[in-house]
Coordinates of C-alpha atoms and ligand atoms in Angstrom, one line a residue:
X1 CA 20.6 47.0 -2.5
X2 CA 21.5 43.2 -1.4
X3 CA 19.0 40.4 0.2
X4 CA 20.4 40.8 3.8
X5 CA 19.2 44.4 3.6
X6 CA 16.0 44.2 2.2
X7 CA 14.8 42.7 6.0
X8 CA 13.6 39.0 5.7
X9 CA 14.7 36.4 8.6
X10 CA 18.2 34.6 8.6
X11 CA 15.4 31.4 7.0
X12 CA 14.4 32.6 4.2
X13 CA 17.7 34.4 2.9
X14 CA 19.3 31.1 3.6
X15 CA 16.1 29.8 0.6
X16 CA 17.4 33.1 -1.2
X17 CA 20.6 32.0 -1.7
X18 CA 19.9 28.4 -2.5
X19 CA 17.5 29.2 -5.3
X20 CA 21.0 30.7 -6.5
X21 CA 19.3 34.3 -6.8
X22 CA 22.1 37.2 -6.3
X23 CA 20.2 40.2 -6.3
X24 CA 16.6 41.3 -5.6
X25 CA 14.9 42.2 -8.9
X26 CA 13.2 45.9 -8.8
X27 CA 9.9 45.1 -8.1
X28 CA 11.2 43.0 -5.1
X29 CA 13.4 45.3 -3.8
X30 CA 10.3 48.3 -3.6
X31 CA 7.7 46.2 -3.0
X32 CA 9.4 44.0 0.2
X33 CA 10.6 46.0 2.6
X34 CA 6.8 48.1 2.7
X35 CA 4.9 44.5 3.5
X36 CA 7.3 43.3 6.1
X37 CA 6.5 47.1 7.6
X38 CA 3.3 45.2 7.3
X39 CA 2.1 48.6 4.5
X40 CA -1.0 47.7 2.1
X41 CA 0.8 47.2 -2.0
X42 CA -0.5 48.2 -4.9
X43 CA 2.2 46.8 -7.7
X44 CA 2.2 46.6 -11.5
X45 CA 4.0 44.8 -12.0
X46 CA 4.1 42.4 -15.1
X47 CA 4.9 38.7 -14.4
X48 CA 8.2 37.7 -15.5
X49 CA 9.2 40.6 -13.1
X50 CA 9.6 38.3 -9.9
X51 CA 6.4 39.3 -8.8
X52 CA 5.8 36.1 -6.0
X53 CA 8.6 36.3 -4.7
X54 CA 8.0 40.1 -3.9
X55 CA 5.9 38.3 -1.3
X56 CA 6.6 35.0 -0.8
X57 CA 9.5 36.7 0.5
X58 CA 8.2 38.6 3.1
X59 CA 5.0 36.5 3.9
X60 CA 7.2 33.7 4.9
X61 CA 9.5 36.0 7.2
X62 CA 6.4 37.1 9.5
X63 CA 5.0 34.0 9.5
X64 CA 7.4 32.4 11.4
X65 CA 5.9 33.7 14.5
X66 CA 2.0 33.0 15.4
X67 CA 0.4 29.4 14.4
X68 CA -2.4 28.3 12.1
X69 CA -5.8 27.4 14.0
X70 CA -8.5 25.0 12.8
X71 CA -10.5 26.6 9.4
X72 CA -9.1 29.1 9.4
X73 CA -6.2 30.7 7.1
X74 CA -3.9 33.3 8.4
X75 CA -2.9 34.2 5.0
X76 CA -5.5 34.4 1.7
X77 CA -3.4 34.4 -1.7
X78 CA -6.2 35.1 -4.6
X79 CA -5.1 34.2 -8.6
X80 CA -7.8 33.5 -11.2
X81 CA -6.1 30.3 -12.5
X82 CA -5.3 27.1 -11.0
X83 CA -1.7 26.6 -12.8
X84 CA -1.1 30.5 -11.7
X85 CA -2.3 28.9 -7.8
X86 CA 0.3 26.1 -8.7
X87 CA 2.5 28.3 -8.9
X88 CA 2.9 30.4 -5.7
X89 CA 2.5 26.5 -3.9
X90 CA 5.6 26.1 -5.1
X91 CA 7.5 29.1 -4.9
X92 CA 6.5 28.6 -0.5
X93 CA 7.9 25.0 -0.7
X94 CA 10.7 26.8 -2.7
X95 CA 11.4 29.4 0.1
X96 CA 9.1 27.7 2.7
X97 CA 11.5 24.5 2.3
X98 CA 13.9 24.9 5.8
X99 CA 9.8 26.4 8.1
X100 CA 6.6 24.5 9.2
X101 CA 4.2 26.4 7.6
X102 CA 1.2 24.5 5.9
X103 CA 0.5 25.6 2.5
X104 CA -3.4 24.4 1.4
X105 CA -4.4 24.7 -2.3
X106 CA -7.7 25.5 -3.3
X107 CA -8.6 25.3 -7.1
X108 CA -12.1 24.3 -9.1
X109 CA -11.4 21.0 -10.8
X110 CA -10.2 19.0 -8.0
X111 CA -12.1 17.3 -4.6
X112 CA -13.0 19.0 -1.8
X113 CA -13.1 16.7 0.6
X114 CA -8.9 17.0 0.6
X115 CA -9.2 20.3 0.3
X116 CA -11.3 20.5 3.5
X117 CA -9.5 18.5 6.0
X118 CA -6.5 20.7 5.0
X119 CA -8.8 23.5 6.3
X120 CA -10.0 22.1 9.3
X121 CA -5.9 21.2 10.7
X122 CA -5.4 25.0 9.9
X123 CA -3.1 26.7 7.3
X124 CA -1.0 29.5 6.9
X125 CA -1.2 30.1 3.6
X126 CA -4.3 29.9 1.8
X127 CA -3.7 29.7 -1.6
X128 CA -7.2 29.7 -3.6
X129 CA -9.1 30.3 -6.8
X130 CA -11.9 32.8 -6.2
X131 CA -14.6 30.6 -6.8
X132 CA -14.0 27.7 -4.9
X133 CA -12.9 29.2 -2.0
X134 CA -16.6 31.0 -2.2
X135 CA -17.8 27.6 -2.0
X136 CA -15.7 26.2 1.1
X137 CA -17.4 29.4 2.9
X138 CA -20.7 28.7 1.9
X139 CA -20.5 25.3 2.5
X140 CA -19.7 27.2 5.9
X141 CA -16.2 25.2 6.0
X142 CA -14.5 27.6 6.1
X143 CA -13.5 30.7 8.6
X144 CA -12.4 34.4 6.8
X145 CA -12.2 36.4 9.7
X146 CA -8.1 35.0 10.6
X147 CA -6.8 36.3 7.6
X148 CA -4.2 38.8 8.3
X149 CA -2.7 39.2 4.7
X150 CA -4.4 39.0 1.7
X151 CA -3.2 39.3 -1.6
X152 CA -4.8 39.5 -5.5
X153 CA -2.8 38.7 -7.8
X154 CA -3.2 39.3 -10.9
X155 CA -6.0 41.2 -10.5
X156 CA -6.2 42.7 -14.8
X157 CA -6.8 38.9 -15.2
X158 CA -9.2 38.4 -12.4
X159 CA -11.2 41.5 -14.2
X160 CA -11.4 39.6 -17.9
X161 CA -12.5 36.6 -16.0
X162 CA -15.0 38.0 -14.4
X163 CA -14.2 36.9 -11.3
X164 CA -14.4 41.5 -9.8
X165 CA -17.9 40.6 -7.6
X166 CA -15.9 37.6 -6.2
X167 CA -13.3 39.3 -5.9
X168 CA -15.4 42.0 -3.9
X169 CA -17.2 40.6 -1.3
X170 CA -13.9 38.0 -0.6
X171 CA -12.8 41.6 0.3
X172 CA -16.3 41.9 3.1
X173 CA -15.7 38.6 4.2
X174 CA -11.3 39.5 5.0
X175 CA -11.5 41.5 8.6
X176 CA -11.2 45.1 8.0
X177 CA -7.9 45.6 9.6
X178 CA -6.2 43.1 7.0
X179 CA -2.7 44.5 5.2
X180 CA -4.1 43.6 1.4
X181 CA -1.2 43.7 -1.3
X182 CA -2.5 43.6 -4.9
X183 CA -1.0 43.3 -8.1
X184 CA -1.4 44.5 -11.9
X185 CA 0.3 44.8 -14.9
X186 CA -2.1 46.9 -15.9
X187 CA -4.3 49.0 -14.2
X188 CA -7.9 49.3 -16.4
X189 CA -11.2 51.7 -14.3
X190 CA -12.7 48.7 -12.6
X191 CA -9.6 47.2 -11.1
X192 CA -8.3 51.0 -10.2
X193 CA -11.8 52.0 -8.5
X194 CA -11.2 48.0 -6.5
X195 CA -7.6 49.3 -5.3
X196 CA -9.2 52.8 -4.4
X197 CA -12.4 50.8 -2.4
X198 CA -9.8 47.7 0.1
X199 CA -6.5 48.9 -0.6
X200 CA -6.0 51.8 2.7
X201 CA -3.5 54.2 2.1
X202 CA -1.0 51.8 -0.2
X203 CA 2.6 52.2 -1.2
X204 CA 2.5 51.8 -4.8
X205 CA 5.3 50.4 -6.4
X206 CA 5.5 49.9 -10.4
X207 CA 9.3 48.2 -11.8
X208 CA 7.9 49.1 -15.1
X209 CA 4.7 51.3 -17.2
X210 CA 1.0 49.8 -17.5
X211 CA 0.9 47.2 -20.9
X212 CA 4.4 48.0 -22.3
X213 CA 6.4 45.0 -24.1
X214 CA 9.3 43.2 -23.1
X215 CA 11.9 45.2 -24.0
X216 CA 14.4 42.0 -24.7
X217 CA 11.5 40.7 -27.2
X218 CA 11.7 40.9 -30.6
X219 CA 8.8 41.7 -31.6
X220 CA 7.4 40.6 -35.8
X221 CA 4.1 40.1 -37.7
X222 CA 3.9 37.5 -40.0
X223 CA 0.9 38.5 -42.4
X224 CA -1.0 34.6 -43.6
X225 CA -4.8 33.9 -46.0
X226 CA -7.5 34.5 -45.5
X227 CA -8.3 31.0 -45.9
X228 CA -8.1 28.4 -42.5
X229 CA -4.7 26.4 -43.3
X230 CA -2.9 28.3 -44.8
X231 CA -2.9 29.8 -41.4
X232 CA -1.6 26.4 -40.6
X233 CA 0.7 26.1 -43.1
X234 CA 2.0 29.7 -41.9
X235 CA 2.6 28.6 -38.5
X236 CA 4.2 25.9 -39.7
X237 CA 7.1 27.3 -42.2
X238 CA 7.7 29.7 -39.1
X239 CA 8.6 27.3 -36.7
X240 CA 10.8 24.8 -39.0
X241 CA 12.6 28.3 -39.6
X242 CA 12.7 29.5 -36.6
X243 CA 15.9 30.6 -35.7
X244 CA 17.6 29.2 -32.2
X245 CA 13.9 27.7 -31.2
X246 CA 14.1 25.7 -28.4
X247 CA 10.6 25.7 -27.2
X248 CA 8.1 28.1 -28.2
X249 CA 4.2 28.4 -26.4
X250 CA 1.7 28.6 -29.6
X251 CA -1.4 30.9 -28.1
X252 CA -4.5 30.8 -30.1
X253 CA -8.4 32.5 -29.6
X254 CA -9.8 30.2 -28.9
X255 CA -9.9 26.4 -26.8
X256 CA -11.5 24.7 -29.5
X257 CA -8.8 25.7 -31.3
X258 CA -6.0 25.0 -29.4
X259 CA -7.1 21.2 -29.9
X260 CA -7.4 21.1 -34.0
X261 CA -4.4 22.7 -33.6
X262 CA -2.0 20.5 -31.8
X263 CA -4.1 17.4 -33.4
X264 CA -2.7 18.8 -36.8
X265 CA 1.0 19.8 -35.2
X266 CA 1.2 16.2 -34.2
X267 CA 0.1 15.1 -37.5
X268 CA 3.1 16.7 -39.3
X269 CA 4.7 14.9 -37.4
X270 CA 5.7 17.8 -34.1
X271 CA 6.4 17.3 -30.7
X272 CA 2.8 19.4 -29.4
X273 CA 0.8 19.5 -26.6
X274 CA -2.0 21.6 -26.0
X275 CA -2.9 23.3 -22.7
X276 CA -7.1 24.8 -22.0
X277 CA -9.2 25.4 -19.4
X278 CA -11.7 22.6 -20.7
X279 CA -8.8 19.6 -20.6
X280 CA -9.1 18.0 -16.3
X281 CA -6.7 19.3 -14.0
X282 CA -4.7 15.8 -14.1
X283 CA -4.2 16.7 -17.8
X284 CA -3.4 20.7 -17.4
X285 CA -0.7 19.4 -15.1
X286 CA 1.0 16.6 -17.4
X287 CA 1.0 19.1 -20.1
X288 CA 2.4 21.5 -18.1
X289 CA 4.5 19.2 -16.7
X290 CA 5.8 18.0 -20.5
X291 CA 6.8 20.7 -21.6
X292 CA 8.2 22.8 -18.4
X293 CA 10.3 19.1 -18.6
X294 CA 10.9 20.0 -22.4
X295 CA 9.3 16.5 -23.1
X296 CA 8.1 18.4 -26.2
X297 CA 8.5 21.1 -27.5
X298 CA 5.9 23.3 -28.7
X299 CA 2.5 23.8 -26.4
X300 CA 0.3 24.9 -27.6
X301 CA -2.3 27.3 -25.2
X302 CA -5.2 29.0 -24.6
X303 CA -4.6 32.9 -22.7
X304 CA -6.4 31.7 -19.3
X305 CA -4.3 28.6 -18.8
X306 CA -1.2 30.4 -20.5
X307 CA -2.1 32.8 -17.8
X308 CA 1.4 34.1 -16.0
X309 CA 2.8 30.4 -15.8
X310 CA 6.7 30.2 -15.2
X311 CA 7.8 28.6 -17.5
X312 CA 11.6 29.7 -17.4
X313 CA 13.5 30.3 -20.8
X314 CA 10.6 30.1 -23.5
X315 CA 12.6 31.1 -26.8
X316 CA 9.7 31.7 -28.7
X317 CA 5.9 32.6 -28.6
X318 CA 3.3 32.1 -32.1
X319 CA 0.5 33.6 -31.8
X320 CA -1.6 31.8 -33.9
X321 CA -4.5 34.4 -33.7
X322 CA -4.4 37.7 -33.3
X323 CA -5.5 38.1 -29.8
X324 CA -9.3 39.8 -29.7
X325 CA -8.4 42.4 -26.8
X326 CA -4.6 43.8 -26.7
X327 CA -4.0 43.5 -22.9
X328 CA -3.5 40.0 -24.3
X329 CA -0.9 39.8 -26.5
X330 CA 1.5 41.7 -23.8
X331 CA 0.4 39.0 -21.4
X332 CA 1.2 36.8 -24.0
X333 CA 4.5 37.7 -25.2
X334 CA 5.2 38.5 -21.3
X335 CA 5.9 34.2 -21.4
X336 CA 8.8 35.0 -23.4
X337 CA 12.2 37.5 -22.6
X338 CA 11.7 36.6 -19.0
X339 CA 14.1 38.0 -16.2
X340 CA 16.9 39.5 -19.5
X341 CA 16.8 36.2 -21.5
X342 CA 16.5 37.1 -25.1
X343 CA 13.1 36.4 -26.7
X344 CA 10.7 36.2 -29.8
X345 CA 7.8 37.0 -30.5
X346 CA 5.9 36.3 -33.7
X347 CA 1.7 36.9 -34.8
X348 CA 0.3 35.4 -37.7
X349 CA -2.0 37.9 -39.5
X350 CA -5.4 37.1 -41.0
X351 CA -6.1 40.0 -43.8
X352 CA -9.3 40.3 -41.1
X353 CA -7.1 40.4 -38.0
X354 CA -4.8 43.2 -39.8
X355 CA -7.4 46.3 -37.4
X356 CA -6.5 43.4 -34.1
X357 CA -2.9 45.1 -34.5
X358 CA -3.6 48.0 -35.0
X359 CA -5.4 48.1 -32.0
X360 CA -2.4 46.5 -30.4
X361 CA 0.6 48.7 -31.4
X362 CA -1.6 51.8 -30.5
X363 CA -1.7 49.9 -26.8
X364 CA 2.3 49.1 -26.7
X365 CA 2.6 52.2 -28.0
X366 CA 5.0 51.5 -31.1
X367 CA 4.8 49.2 -34.0
X368 CA 5.3 46.0 -34.9
X369 CA 7.5 45.4 -37.9
X370 CA 6.7 42.5 -40.6
X371 CA 8.0 39.6 -42.1
X372 CA 9.4 40.4 -45.2
X373 CA 6.2 42.6 -47.1
X374 CA 3.8 44.3 -45.7
X375 CA 0.3 43.1 -46.6
X376 CA -1.8 45.3 -47.8
X377 CA -4.5 47.1 -46.2
X378 CA -7.3 44.6 -46.2
X379 CA -10.5 45.1 -48.1
X380 CA -14.3 45.8 -47.1
X381 CA -15.1 42.0 -47.0
X382 CA -11.9 41.3 -44.8
X383 CA -12.4 43.7 -42.0
X384 CA -12.3 41.6 -38.2
X385 CA -16.1 41.3 -37.3
X386 CA -18.2 43.4 -35.7
X387 CA -17.9 42.3 -32.0
X388 CA -14.1 42.6 -32.3
X389 CA -14.3 45.6 -33.1
X390 CA -16.4 46.9 -31.0
X391 CA -13.8 45.2 -28.1
X392 CA -11.3 48.3 -29.2
X393 CA -14.5 50.8 -28.6
X394 CA -13.3 50.5 -24.9
X395 CA -15.9 47.4 -24.3
X396 CA -14.1 44.0 -22.0
X397 CA -14.9 41.1 -22.3
X398 CA -15.8 38.6 -19.5
X399 CA -15.2 35.3 -18.7
X400 CA -14.2 33.5 -21.3
X401 CA -12.4 29.9 -21.1
X402 CA -12.7 27.7 -18.1
X403 CA -11.0 28.0 -15.2
X404 CA -12.6 28.8 -12.0
X405 CA -16.7 30.0 -13.0
X406 CA -19.3 28.6 -10.3
X407 CA -22.0 27.4 -11.1
X408 CA -21.1 26.2 -14.1
X409 CA -20.7 23.6 -16.9
X410 CA -17.4 24.1 -18.1
X411 CA -19.2 23.7 -21.9
X412 CA -20.8 26.7 -21.1
X413 CA -18.1 29.0 -19.2
X414 CA -16.8 31.3 -22.0
X415 CA -16.6 32.0 -25.9
X416 CA -13.4 29.9 -26.5
X417 CA -16.2 27.6 -26.8
X418 CA -18.0 28.5 -30.0
X419 CA -16.7 26.4 -32.6
X420 CA -15.0 27.6 -36.0
X421 CA -14.6 26.3 -39.2
X422 CA -11.0 25.3 -39.7
X423 CA -10.1 24.0 -43.0
X424 CA -8.6 20.2 -42.9
X425 CA -5.0 20.2 -42.3
X426 CA -3.0 17.9 -45.7
X427 CA -3.5 14.5 -44.7
X428 CA 0.5 14.0 -45.7
X429 CA 2.8 15.0 -42.9
X430 CA 5.3 17.3 -43.8
X431 CA 7.9 17.1 -41.3
X432 CA 10.4 15.8 -44.2
X433 CA 13.0 18.9 -43.0
X434 CA 12.0 19.6 -39.4
X435 CA 15.0 19.4 -36.3
X436 CA 15.1 16.4 -34.5
X437 CA 14.2 18.1 -31.4
X438 CA 10.9 19.2 -33.2
X439 CA 9.9 15.4 -34.2
X440 CA 9.6 13.8 -30.7
X441 CA 6.7 12.7 -30.9
X442 CA 3.9 13.0 -28.5
X443 CA 0.0 11.2 -28.8
X444 CA -2.5 13.7 -29.3
X445 CA -3.8 15.3 -26.2
X446 CA -7.2 16.9 -26.1
Ligands
LIG1 P1 7.2 35.6 -11.4 O1 7.7 37.4 -11.8 O2 7.0 35.4 -9.9 O3 6.2 35.1 -12.8 O4 8.8 35.4 -11.3 C1 9.5 35.2 -12.4 C2 11.2 34.5 -12.6 O5 11.4 35.0 -11.9 C3 10.3 32.9 -11.4 O6 11.1 31.8 -12.8 C4 11.5 32.6 -10.0 O7 11.7 32.0 -10.1 C5 12.6 34.6 -11.0 N1 13.4 35.1 -9.7 C6 12.4 35.6 -9.2 N2 13.4 36.6 -8.2 C7 14.4 36.4 -8.8 C8 15.8 37.5 -8.3 N3 16.1 37.9 -7.3 N4 17.0 37.1 -9.5 C9 16.9 36.1 -10.0 N5 15.7 35.1 -10.4 C10 14.6 35.2 -9.9

């Protein structure tokens, strides 16, 4: 079905044309007519499926009529991280260029005053992280009684980050009669409960089964030794030998590891930058911009900081650590193979992490091939720590990263801060055989 048949306004269709989109993606085709018909929508879709436009485009169409009142946003979009919130704002700028809508971003880590000034003037679209939104509300600077449409995006990530109580509170503060659009990549029981409580007779739109990986992504496992320096050696040789690598995101389980790995890569002559939740907002934005503009080749990131980021055409994902929770694997590798492009995701596996791989394979319903000979099963002493094993028994973790938990200093926000001893990388740079594009020097950050 072409875009012109979905019921979008002429202005929005012009913006879609200007964006160069030829046809709606499946989630857009299925969701947009229902959103325009004012139905609640439960969208089960991964990032990379075009879900942002699936709610942005009909919202722009509906917002063409009516005006915003002071302190009373007309629509509210909740995002788990500041980066995702900023990305949705960019989508409104891109698709709403021909309209005079006021869009405000209410996220942690930046000044209250500018946000407050905007809210006072009245906003058509308020994009917020839950903590900062409630802070404004508690200060009496914001009324949610005018919200006609509520979008809850990346709901399963909200769950992982411990935001569900905030979400429930916000759902009770907005009018009962509002329209709700709810997006999640997976459907764990807690999320199902929320949807049953807060959605009214929703249309369910599912573009790929929950917890599946993108078909265009080649997935591989690379074995490494048990010593931390062996992991870094393995990663460097994987990067050097990766076929068709144009840029890559390297995921670590802990923020601390992100910073030290990035410094180590730079010391070894690679062009790398860090992105994790303990960095202040300007540094995060700057890091992301440099990566987007291809000024740096490697982005070393933690899960939450990188979640849902729209970075078109990432050729490779490296999991420096096997994620503790299998859902994270799906989200990480969803950063490549986007919009039908080919991608490669390579997971570095130390002996103690093999158990975590088994849990991932179970979740995605396929086994991931090893590069070279598969390793022997780990001996007793090399098993994953018991805390990780517990998670595989169905326990979910709570907030792991700094994205916007209120009332907590960044350093206490989550367990990515737990220190882990890492061996010092070789002092000698071993960049003799690096291709030129990997060598662009970038000062160590973080
Ligand atoms: P999202 O899943 O919202 O993060 O979108 C993933 C990417 O798909 C973004 O770079 C969008 O610009 C792009 N995109 C969204 N809709 C379309 C479309 N209909 N055709 C082509 N690309 C699209």
